């Protein structure tokens, strides 16, 4: 990312920091926010386990990030800062939802978040690898992924259409997701060795 | 011992939104007692998220990344954000960049998003800018639709037909599911499309093969009425409480943000397929503007349907059955009743002995009660009303007798005869009516040997109609 129109200034603690004109800062912030939408979405969607409110929580996170844009230190990475806001929004959503409607306990949600954040691979790199990995799926596997994720057909409906039990469809989806995850890990590892 | 197969099956139910309360609890218990599943679970959820992101579509009619709500008021800590939100160029930059990203990382392998529905009717729709009519009247998923007014009908390939009207904001999420943020919707769902779901702010409605309506609004309770069949209700995404109920034909409720459920007392539908609840009296065109009773939600969830100028041969008599009003002869209903305002009551009200119904008239009117001749008229009727001497018929299908079905036209298939009673009401106001029977009779389902000397005296619930005096 190019840094333009910056001036250096000495802060009170003697550390050199970059300052940007308000307009330039805003533009750069938009770039950061835009580039990290997949990361924010994937993190929120993972913690909310596909709840229909994911887009609302993402939207609220974006609003929070906008509201605190002036606090962002451009010398630091955006993602940990942004995911911190996302996590707070997820907690707020969980609180509003009420304990009885939550599948994950607080401890389990925290554990999932920790596991998720322990892998720092950017989501866009994963998406690029995913592209290749989907291409390696068999035709029936690809058709199932298309039905479930492009057409957004429920497992129950796929089961009714295909004549197989919902259990069998879930098991197949589980295996495909697992295979894709391994494929992505291998692809990223190969890329890093090159 | 963990049944992992079961666990992943439940995870998929959770991910596609079809999980029920008991399954939710079951999954929760499995995960709580097996934290070692967390790594595998995270991998599955992460992959689900990547696939969901990759397969989502960004087009001019869909703004998944942008604030759909207004920025907070200037007095809030976010006031500084408000002017930023209004800078359209800024959001345009986000959209363009995000769309580019999506195209780059997006559906290269899946060459196109499938068409899942078509617009089959559109009447004077005024679209919100940027949410105009879909190209070629076809709808791909997901698709946001927003209109200021008019009526739009969409037919899904799944077999469901959805009509929306008025000020509407909705998102078509799949051929089985829409999110209705605001507006009035009526769904007609075939048996093949069972499971069609409307996600409204405070309630989630899952169809079980039926015809039902939902009205949602930004700051108002979500209203649901079932016109035929059955639906399943559960808490919506903005709801703070948990509930799970089934609603049958003739039943209607409204659910607030706190999860409080209240009865919908009045419903009105029109020929264009739209509906409204009439919590405040109707104005102008109707003679009967409101009907209320003394039953709370714990005793009754049924509504009264008000039909201005709708009484004619083959008019549906009740909200919860297929019975119809008809003239006894082929000449049809008596002239003085034809095209009267009438009320579809509910047939199981016949067993409520402390029932009090208040009918509100908007103008001087002749109020009619259509009373089953199989029973002796109660005192509240004989003391206020006079028998006109005219009779009409009820054509009532018997669910246990396949030979006894509903016929078309006057004088056909009359099962029961009802007397027409009238009361002259020279001023607008409220008239109170009583129960359909007294202690001397019991519901039709009661065994014949109960009650000793009082034999069962079956009857149907009375009907209500009115015509202006002028």
XYZ file of C-alpha atoms in Angstrom:
664
model
C 0.000 0.000 0.000
C 1.448 3.355 -0.962
C 1.903 6.067 1.617
C 1.389 9.451 0.087
C 1.136 13.005 1.360
C 2.542 12.148 4.736
C 4.574 14.370 6.975
C 6.721 13.291 9.853
C 6.341 14.856 13.217
C 7.733 14.260 16.658
C 5.289 13.220 19.242
C 5.661 14.071 22.916
C 7.271 10.738 23.772
C 9.946 11.233 21.164
C 8.689 8.499 18.824
C 8.456 9.311 15.163
C 4.959 8.904 13.851
C 3.373 9.395 10.493
C 0.664 11.934 10.159
C -1.700 12.190 7.263
C -3.962 14.869 6.016
C -7.564 14.168 7.109
C -8.584 13.402 3.556
C -5.683 11.061 2.974
C -6.263 9.273 6.272
C -9.876 8.747 5.403
C -8.975 7.297 2.031
C -6.448 4.946 3.542
C -8.881 3.917 6.243
C -11.461 3.069 3.574
C -8.849 0.940 1.855
C -8.046 -0.916 5.045
C -11.657 -1.390 5.977
C -12.549 -2.599 2.508
C -9.616 -4.949 2.204
C -10.405 -6.570 5.527
C -14.121 -7.143 5.028
C -13.584 -10.855 4.292
C -11.523 -11.211 7.488
C -14.145 -9.458 9.606
C -16.969 -11.415 8.014
C -15.256 -14.793 8.384
C -14.403 -14.156 12.021
C -17.913 -12.956 12.931
C -19.585 -15.705 10.927
C -17.449 -18.310 12.652
C -18.346 -17.065 16.115
C -22.039 -16.691 15.271
C -22.134 -20.052 13.489
C -24.046 -18.824 10.487
C -26.683 -16.845 12.385
C -28.721 -14.668 9.971
C -27.629 -11.616 11.988
C -24.027 -11.911 10.806
C -24.429 -9.089 8.300
C -25.944 -6.864 11.001
C -23.066 -7.560 13.374
C -20.571 -6.908 10.573
C -22.342 -3.683 9.799
C -22.264 -2.600 13.434
C -18.566 -3.453 13.553
C -17.968 -1.295 10.472
C -19.817 1.560 12.140
C -17.724 1.170 15.290
C -14.547 1.152 13.245
C -15.658 4.298 11.421
C -16.475 5.971 14.683
C -13.002 5.188 16.015
C -11.151 5.782 12.750
C -9.385 8.762 14.296
C -7.839 6.491 16.928
C -6.312 4.124 14.443
C -2.531 4.084 14.395
C -1.475 3.573 10.805
C 1.850 2.197 12.000
C 0.106 -0.812 13.444
C -1.634 -3.648 11.614
C -5.299 -3.072 11.001
C -6.598 -6.596 11.452
C -5.981 -7.259 15.181
C -7.408 -3.818 15.915
C -10.464 -4.453 13.723
C -11.089 -7.961 15.034
C -11.090 -6.564 18.578
C -14.109 -4.435 17.660
C -15.706 -7.394 15.930
C -15.313 -9.514 19.056
C -16.949 -6.828 21.198
C -19.842 -6.696 18.754
C -20.199 -10.477 18.866
C -20.299 -10.343 22.670
C -22.946 -7.608 22.548
C -25.000 -9.690 20.138
C -24.701 -12.761 22.343
C -25.849 -10.723 25.316
C -28.860 -9.365 23.422
C -29.780 -12.841 22.179
C -30.190 -14.306 25.649
C -28.409 -17.322 27.041
C -31.141 -19.812 26.177
C -30.750 -19.209 22.442
C -26.972 -19.497 22.339
C -25.381 -22.740 21.277
C -21.867 -21.864 22.374
C -21.175 -21.229 26.030
C -19.023 -18.197 26.831
C -16.049 -20.502 27.345
C -16.604 -22.286 24.045
C -17.004 -18.967 22.184
C -13.757 -17.726 23.713
C -12.030 -20.986 22.793
C -13.229 -20.798 19.192
C -12.048 -17.191 18.986
C -8.626 -18.125 20.365
C -8.236 -21.004 17.919
C -9.381 -18.811 15.053
C -6.972 -16.000 15.900
C -4.039 -18.371 16.368
C -3.872 -18.703 12.594
C -2.893 -15.337 11.167
C -3.172 -16.265 7.483
C -5.124 -13.472 5.756
C -8.547 -14.500 4.558
C -7.873 -13.300 1.023
C -4.995 -15.770 0.764
C -7.310 -18.507 1.985
C -9.945 -17.487 -0.541
C -7.413 -17.675 -3.358
C -6.390 -21.142 -2.234
C -10.019 -22.129 -1.827
C -10.539 -21.290 -5.467
C -8.010 -23.910 -6.496
C -9.244 -26.434 -3.991
C -12.852 -26.254 -5.131
C -11.588 -27.017 -8.606
C -10.235 -30.309 -7.288
C -13.578 -31.493 -5.924
C -15.429 -34.255 -7.708
C -18.520 -33.322 -9.664
C -20.982 -34.589 -7.015
C -19.021 -32.792 -4.297
C -19.006 -29.605 -6.337
C -22.720 -29.912 -6.983
C -23.399 -30.326 -3.275
C -21.321 -27.244 -2.408
C -23.114 -25.294 -5.115
C -26.520 -26.301 -3.785
C -25.641 -25.522 -0.197
C -23.646 -22.308 -0.612
C -24.613 -20.732 -3.938
C -28.276 -21.714 -3.991
C -28.440 -21.702 -0.168
C -30.589 -24.774 -0.061
C -30.973 -26.297 3.404
C -29.619 -29.723 4.210
C -33.172 -30.944 4.704
C -34.208 -29.787 1.236
C -31.108 -31.275 -0.374
C -31.970 -34.493 1.395
C -35.510 -34.433 0.021
C -34.301 -33.677 -3.502
C -31.555 -36.271 -3.545
C -33.360 -39.061 -1.753
C -30.583 -39.384 0.800
C -30.956 -38.782 4.511
C -30.072 -35.441 6.060
C -27.520 -37.337 8.103
C -25.751 -38.516 4.966
C -25.763 -35.035 3.455
C -24.333 -33.520 6.649
C -21.640 -36.164 6.780
C -20.690 -35.459 3.192
C -20.604 -31.699 3.770
C -18.447 -32.273 6.831
C -15.970 -34.338 4.804
C -15.885 -31.803 1.972
C -15.256 -28.881 4.327
C -12.538 -30.851 6.040
C -10.932 -31.770 2.718
C -11.041 -28.148 1.589
C -9.420 -26.991 4.834
C -6.573 -29.476 4.382
C -6.202 -28.551 0.742
C -5.953 -24.855 1.667
C -3.347 -25.567 4.341
C -1.257 -27.560 1.849
C -1.617 -24.908 -0.846
C -0.535 -22.119 1.510
C 2.382 -24.170 2.799
C 3.551 -24.886 -0.740
C 3.252 -21.218 -1.612
C 5.331 -20.152 1.384
C 8.097 -22.597 0.404
C 8.362 -21.195 -3.096
C -18.948 -41.545 23.973
C -19.628 -38.828 21.443
C -21.815 -39.421 18.471
C -19.755 -37.211 16.159
C -22.025 -37.910 13.232
C -24.909 -36.514 15.244
C -22.824 -33.530 16.287
C -22.018 -32.539 12.688
C -25.580 -33.108 11.644
C -26.661 -30.649 14.324
C -23.947 -28.213 13.247
C -25.366 -28.245 9.725
C -28.853 -27.633 11.071
C -27.425 -24.719 13.011
C -25.631 -23.358 9.951
C -28.649 -23.512 7.677
C -30.964 -22.060 10.315
C -33.227 -25.081 10.577
C -32.221 -26.164 14.059
C -35.031 -26.513 16.597
C -34.896 -25.678 20.271
C -34.386 -29.238 21.469
C -31.611 -29.837 18.924
C -30.017 -26.532 19.909
C -29.954 -27.673 23.521
C -28.615 -31.075 22.515
C -25.768 -29.523 20.515
C -24.992 -27.125 23.306
C -24.710 -30.007 25.768
C -22.466 -32.018 23.456
C -20.094 -29.075 22.991
C -20.063 -28.171 26.684
C -19.126 -31.679 27.673
C -16.588 -32.145 24.864
C -14.376 -29.054 24.576
C -11.907 -31.199 22.619
C -14.247 -30.735 19.649
C -13.417 -27.007 19.546
C -10.554 -27.300 17.016
C -12.549 -29.416 14.596
C -15.574 -27.203 15.099
C -13.567 -24.046 14.422
C -12.169 -25.555 11.229
C -15.663 -26.454 10.044
C -17.084 -23.031 10.907
C -14.146 -21.241 9.327
C -14.547 -23.202 6.107
C -18.285 -22.556 6.155
C -17.529 -18.837 6.507
C -15.057 -18.852 3.618
C -17.536 -20.674 1.392
C -20.341 -18.331 2.440
C -18.225 -15.267 1.674
C -17.029 -16.662 -1.607
C -20.511 -17.487 -2.826
C -22.177 -14.270 -1.835
C -23.041 -11.965 -4.653
C -22.525 -8.215 -4.700
C -24.615 -6.347 -7.198
C -26.164 -2.856 -7.283
C -29.272 -4.151 -5.600
C -27.439 -5.726 -2.713
C -25.410 -3.788 -0.173
C -24.174 -6.293 2.338
C -21.322 -4.177 3.581
C -23.082 -0.877 4.024
C -25.050 0.485 6.917
C -28.700 -0.123 6.174
C -29.758 1.852 9.191
C -29.421 5.534 9.776
C -26.431 6.712 11.755
C -27.181 7.411 15.430
C -28.467 10.764 16.533
C -26.124 13.689 16.955
C -26.364 13.431 20.698
C -24.862 9.955 20.705
C -21.142 9.257 20.900
C -21.304 8.351 17.255
C -22.394 11.760 16.119
C -19.056 12.297 14.448
C -19.828 9.306 12.288
C -23.076 10.719 11.048
C -21.604 13.046 8.483
C -19.256 10.343 7.298
C -22.145 8.000 6.656
C -23.781 10.669 4.560
C -20.745 11.007 2.316
C -21.948 8.819 -0.483
C -18.618 8.847 -2.255
C -17.069 7.220 0.745
C -19.511 4.352 0.784
C -19.345 4.122 -2.962
C -15.601 3.619 -2.596
C -16.188 0.853 -0.095
C -18.728 -0.814 -2.363
C -16.587 -0.605 -5.464
C -13.531 -1.856 -3.661
C -15.463 -4.626 -1.962
C -17.131 -5.615 -5.195
C -13.748 -5.750 -6.891
C -12.457 -7.897 -4.097
C -15.459 -10.135 -4.331
C -15.068 -10.524 -8.061
C -11.405 -11.260 -7.631
C -11.833 -13.746 -4.847
C -15.352 -14.585 -5.719
C -17.341 -16.930 -7.845
C -14.930 -17.745 -10.636
C -15.716 -21.410 -10.575
C -19.457 -21.033 -10.319
C -20.127 -19.203 -13.510
C -23.425 -17.633 -12.469
C -25.804 -17.271 -9.593
C -28.949 -19.261 -10.247
C -32.295 -17.642 -10.807
C -34.493 -18.687 -7.918
C -37.641 -16.636 -8.471
C -39.486 -14.411 -10.903
C -41.580 -11.306 -10.531
C -45.034 -12.375 -11.695
C -47.000 -9.229 -10.919
C -46.101 -5.615 -10.306
C -48.661 -2.900 -9.640
C -47.641 0.761 -9.459
C -44.451 -0.019 -7.580
C -42.322 2.966 -6.619
C -38.825 1.608 -6.010
C -36.233 3.065 -3.717
C -33.236 4.383 -5.604
C -30.730 1.631 -6.230
C -33.193 -1.131 -5.412
C -35.109 -1.065 -8.654
C -36.837 -3.908 -10.450
C -34.650 -6.921 -11.144
C -33.378 -7.309 -14.668
C -35.577 -9.566 -16.784
C -37.939 -9.822 -13.777
C -35.755 -12.666 -12.521
C -34.289 -12.792 -9.053
C -30.991 -14.319 -8.055
C -29.953 -14.934 -4.498
C -29.283 -12.945 -2.426
C -31.216 -9.926 -3.656
C -32.364 -6.903 -1.694
C -35.623 -5.300 -2.752
C -36.891 -2.011 -1.409
C -39.982 -0.161 -2.518
C -41.894 2.833 -1.269
C -45.344 1.748 -2.400
C -47.255 -0.535 -4.722
C -47.606 -4.307 -4.871
C -45.124 -6.882 -6.073
C -45.688 -10.631 -6.431
C -42.765 -13.049 -6.671
C -42.989 -16.725 -7.529
C -40.176 -18.873 -6.197
C -39.034 -21.967 -8.023
C -39.600 -23.862 -4.794
C -43.364 -23.413 -5.242
C -43.980 -20.486 -2.898
C -45.561 -17.226 -4.039
C -44.946 -14.063 -2.075
C -46.867 -10.797 -2.389
C -45.442 -7.701 -0.739
C -47.023 -4.288 -0.600
C -46.508 -0.767 0.645
C -43.267 0.443 2.166
C -41.116 -2.676 1.905
C -37.525 -3.578 2.686
C -36.645 -7.225 2.202
C -33.898 -9.554 1.138
C -34.487 -12.697 -0.883
C -31.953 -15.043 0.688
C -32.812 -18.259 -1.082
C -35.771 -19.913 -2.769
C -36.873 -21.012 0.669
C -36.180 -17.958 2.754
C -36.639 -14.210 2.788
C -35.811 -11.613 5.378
C -38.571 -9.032 5.795
C -37.256 -5.958 7.592
C -40.261 -3.816 6.846
C -43.569 -4.116 5.032
C -46.564 -6.315 4.489
C -46.173 -9.797 2.996
C -48.502 -12.648 2.156
C -47.084 -16.072 1.347
C -48.949 -18.788 -0.516
C -46.969 -21.961 -0.093
C -47.649 -25.276 -1.761
C -47.035 -28.559 0.015
C -43.915 -29.006 -2.097
C -42.483 -25.781 -0.710
C -43.148 -26.544 2.954
C -40.496 -24.931 5.069
C -40.581 -21.582 3.289
C -39.420 -19.119 5.917
C -39.927 -15.414 6.548
C -37.401 -13.903 8.935
C -38.894 -10.772 10.469
C -37.302 -8.637 13.194
C -39.059 -10.239 16.129
C -40.340 -13.495 14.769
C -39.319 -16.237 12.409
C -42.200 -17.853 10.541
C -41.725 -21.295 9.014
C -44.499 -22.441 6.761
C -45.948 -25.917 7.030
C -47.884 -25.721 3.747
C -50.240 -22.799 3.987
C -51.276 -19.236 3.280
C -50.168 -16.662 5.821
C -49.316 -13.002 6.235
C -46.579 -11.084 8.032
C -46.342 -7.365 8.726
C -42.997 -6.064 9.976
C -41.770 -2.596 10.793
C -38.740 -0.855 12.190
C -40.105 -0.067 15.617
C -43.331 -1.997 15.765
C -44.275 -5.513 16.754
C -44.169 -8.111 14.007
C -47.650 -9.360 13.158
C -48.487 -12.802 11.814
C -51.869 -14.132 10.672
C -52.604 -17.565 9.235
C -55.280 -17.741 6.561
C -55.090 -21.492 5.962
C -52.893 -24.364 7.114
C -50.317 -24.049 9.871
C -47.090 -22.153 10.515
C -44.385 -22.468 13.125
C -43.253 -19.360 14.990
C -40.009 -18.826 16.851
C -37.996 -15.857 18.067
C -36.543 -13.549 15.408
C -32.987 -12.295 15.167
C -33.786 -9.100 17.094
C -35.881 -10.811 19.709
C -34.562 -10.910 23.235
C -36.625 -13.868 24.362
C -37.186 -17.394 23.248
C -40.446 -18.982 22.167
C -41.731 -21.646 19.848
C -45.386 -21.863 18.843
C -47.588 -23.169 16.098
C -50.364 -21.063 14.629
C -53.310 -22.581 12.779
C -55.838 -21.165 10.327
C -57.745 -18.228 11.769
C -55.100 -17.451 14.376
C -53.052 -14.275 14.547
C -50.541 -12.782 16.954
C -48.135 -9.917 17.211
C -44.713 -10.235 18.801
C -42.816 -7.299 20.255
C -39.074 -6.852 20.743
C -39.367 -8.152 24.296
C -40.924 -11.361 22.992
C -44.329 -10.485 24.423
C -47.019 -12.070 22.312
C -50.433 -10.452 21.956
C -53.536 -11.507 20.082
C -54.415 -9.916 16.752
C -58.094 -9.172 17.091
C -59.034 -7.888 13.637
C -57.695 -8.689 10.195
C -58.636 -7.288 6.838
C -57.553 -8.608 3.454
C -58.113 -7.236 0.001
C -58.467 -8.786 -3.389
C -54.906 -7.802 -4.367
C -53.525 -10.250 -1.868
C -52.455 -7.764 0.787
C -53.645 -7.722 4.367
C -53.560 -5.573 7.451
C -54.398 -5.953 11.052
C -56.974 -3.470 12.179
C -55.994 -2.683 15.723
C -57.448 0.757 15.310
C -60.883 1.055 13.724
C -61.122 1.149 9.970
C -62.283 4.416 8.519
C -64.352 5.714 5.634
C -65.508 2.807 3.539
C -66.565 0.306 6.187
C -69.776 0.123 8.204
C -68.335 -2.437 10.637
C -65.025 -0.897 11.656
C -63.963 -3.096 14.539
C -64.937 -6.291 16.342
C -63.498 -7.139 19.736
C -64.229 -9.722 22.399
C -63.418 -10.381 26.037
C -61.038 -13.323 25.451
C -57.349 -12.949 26.190
C -54.516 -14.796 24.487
C -54.565 -17.661 26.966
C -58.095 -18.555 25.852
C -58.098 -17.615 22.212
C -55.637 -16.762 19.420
C -58.190 -16.306 16.678
C -58.969 -13.110 14.860
C -62.096 -11.676 13.267
C -61.828 -10.910 9.585
C -63.741 -7.821 8.502
C -65.024 -7.863 4.945
C -66.602 -4.630 3.785
C -69.469 -5.160 1.323
C -68.476 -8.799 0.955
C -71.540 -10.839 1.872
C -72.737 -12.796 -1.115
C -73.384 -16.407 -2.038
C -70.394 -18.678 -1.354
C -68.857 -16.107 0.981
C -66.614 -17.862 3.551
C -68.380 -17.882 6.906
C -65.529 -18.498 9.373
C -61.803 -17.820 9.609
C -61.081 -21.385 10.707
C -63.191 -23.530 8.378
C -64.291 -23.727 4.756
C -68.012 -23.261 5.480
C -69.847 -20.774 3.258
C -72.963 -18.612 3.480
C -75.539 -19.248 0.788
C -79.125 -18.451 -0.079
C -81.453 -21.370 0.584
C -82.796 -21.223 -2.957
C -81.004 -20.699 -6.258
C -82.193 -17.082 -6.166
C -79.498 -16.532 -3.566
C -79.200 -14.473 -0.423
C -82.024 -12.058 0.481
C -81.526 -8.688 -1.253
C -81.250 -6.805 2.018
C -78.187 -8.884 2.979
C -76.397 -8.935 -0.331
C -73.158 -6.902 -0.348
C -73.444 -6.144 3.352
C -70.308 -5.719 5.456
C -69.777 -8.947 7.312
C -67.488 -10.542 9.842
C -65.867 -13.928 9.541
C -66.120 -15.251 13.081
C -64.570 -18.500 14.260
C -66.516 -21.681 14.577
C -65.079 -22.931 17.849
C -66.495 -19.858 19.611
C -69.687 -21.867 19.930
C -68.356 -23.427 23.129
C -67.418 -20.199 24.934
C -70.317 -19.454 27.250
C -69.044 -16.164 28.712
C -68.287 -14.663 25.317
C -69.002 -10.978 24.779
C -68.445 -9.479 21.329
C -68.391 -5.716 20.734
C -69.205 -4.613 17.210
C -68.299 -1.036 16.351
C -70.395 0.655 13.662
C -69.117 3.741 11.844
C -72.533 5.012 10.781
C -76.248 4.420 11.331
C -76.800 0.847 10.252
C -78.965 -2.234 10.326
C -77.007 -4.840 12.221
C -77.723 -8.496 11.426
C -76.996 -11.656 13.381
C -77.214 -14.943 11.474
C -78.210 -17.501 14.105
C -78.274 -21.307 13.814
C -81.877 -22.554 13.881
C -80.872 -25.813 15.553
C -80.638 -23.933 18.856
C -82.994 -21.754 20.813
C -82.052 -18.079 20.443
C -80.456 -16.736 23.643
C -81.903 -13.898 25.686
C -79.345 -11.283 24.559
C -80.524 -11.914 20.979
C -84.284 -11.965 21.519
C -84.198 -8.902 23.769
C -82.258 -6.650 21.349
C -82.981 -8.063 17.898
C -86.059 -9.050 15.946
C -86.361 -12.079 13.705
C -86.732 -10.915 10.090
C -88.366 -14.207 9.156
C -85.716 -14.708 6.485
C -83.351 -17.671 6.579
C -80.037 -18.378 4.891
C -77.951 -21.535 4.619
C -74.533 -22.697 5.703
C -72.721 -25.017 3.322
C -70.331 -26.794 5.672
C -67.954 -29.515 4.573
C -67.610 -32.401 6.986
C -64.001 -33.361 7.467
C -65.067 -36.903 8.396
C -67.364 -37.365 5.426
C -65.656 -37.139 2.056
C -69.051 -37.158 0.353
C -70.001 -33.922 2.055
C -68.034 -31.185 0.313
C -68.536 -27.506 -0.393
C -70.665 -26.748 -3.451
C -70.626 -23.714 -5.704
C -73.604 -21.385 -5.998
C -76.722 -20.539 -4.040
C -79.135 -23.229 -2.890
C -76.515 -25.977 -3.258
C -75.367 -28.348 -0.557
C -77.008 -26.498 2.325
C -76.210 -28.265 5.580
C -77.697 -25.948 8.203
C -80.272 -23.178 8.242
C -79.655 -19.873 10.008
C -82.272 -17.271 10.908
C -81.551 -13.639 10.110
C -82.096 -11.325 13.094
C -81.818 -7.566 12.817
C -81.341 -4.533 15.046
C -81.764 -0.963 13.877
C -78.844 1.164 15.099
C -79.730 4.827 14.355
C -76.396 6.173 15.612
C -72.792 5.018 15.174
C -71.393 3.208 18.178
C -70.777 -0.143 19.778
C -73.293 -2.990 20.014
C -72.612 -5.880 22.351
C -73.423 -9.463 21.435
C -73.334 -12.550 23.651
C -72.398 -16.216 23.408
C -73.725 -18.575 20.761
C -75.367 -20.740 23.376
C -76.000 -21.286 27.043
C -75.553 -24.068 29.556
C -78.358 -26.087 27.996
C -76.147 -27.225 25.161
C -72.620 -28.421 24.613
C -70.165 -28.608 21.753
C -70.822 -31.012 18.936
C -67.911 -33.157 20.012
C -69.389 -33.822 23.465
C -70.552 -37.409 24.052
C -74.320 -37.827 23.805
C -74.668 -39.466 27.187
C -73.193 -36.545 29.090
C -75.391 -33.958 30.669
C -78.279 -36.212 31.626
C -81.560 -34.606 30.709
C -80.104 -32.020 28.330
C -79.459 -33.653 24.960
C -76.616 -32.301 22.818
C -77.763 -29.435 20.633
C -75.080 -28.884 18.008
C -74.845 -25.594 16.210
C -72.513 -23.343 14.283
C -71.237 -19.994 15.483
C -73.411 -17.052 14.502
C -72.492 -14.635 11.759
C -72.472 -10.825 11.907
C -73.342 -8.433 9.083
C -74.363 -4.778 8.695
C -75.665 -2.395 6.067
C -75.838 1.406 6.276
C -79.323 2.736 6.944
C -78.966 5.313 4.176
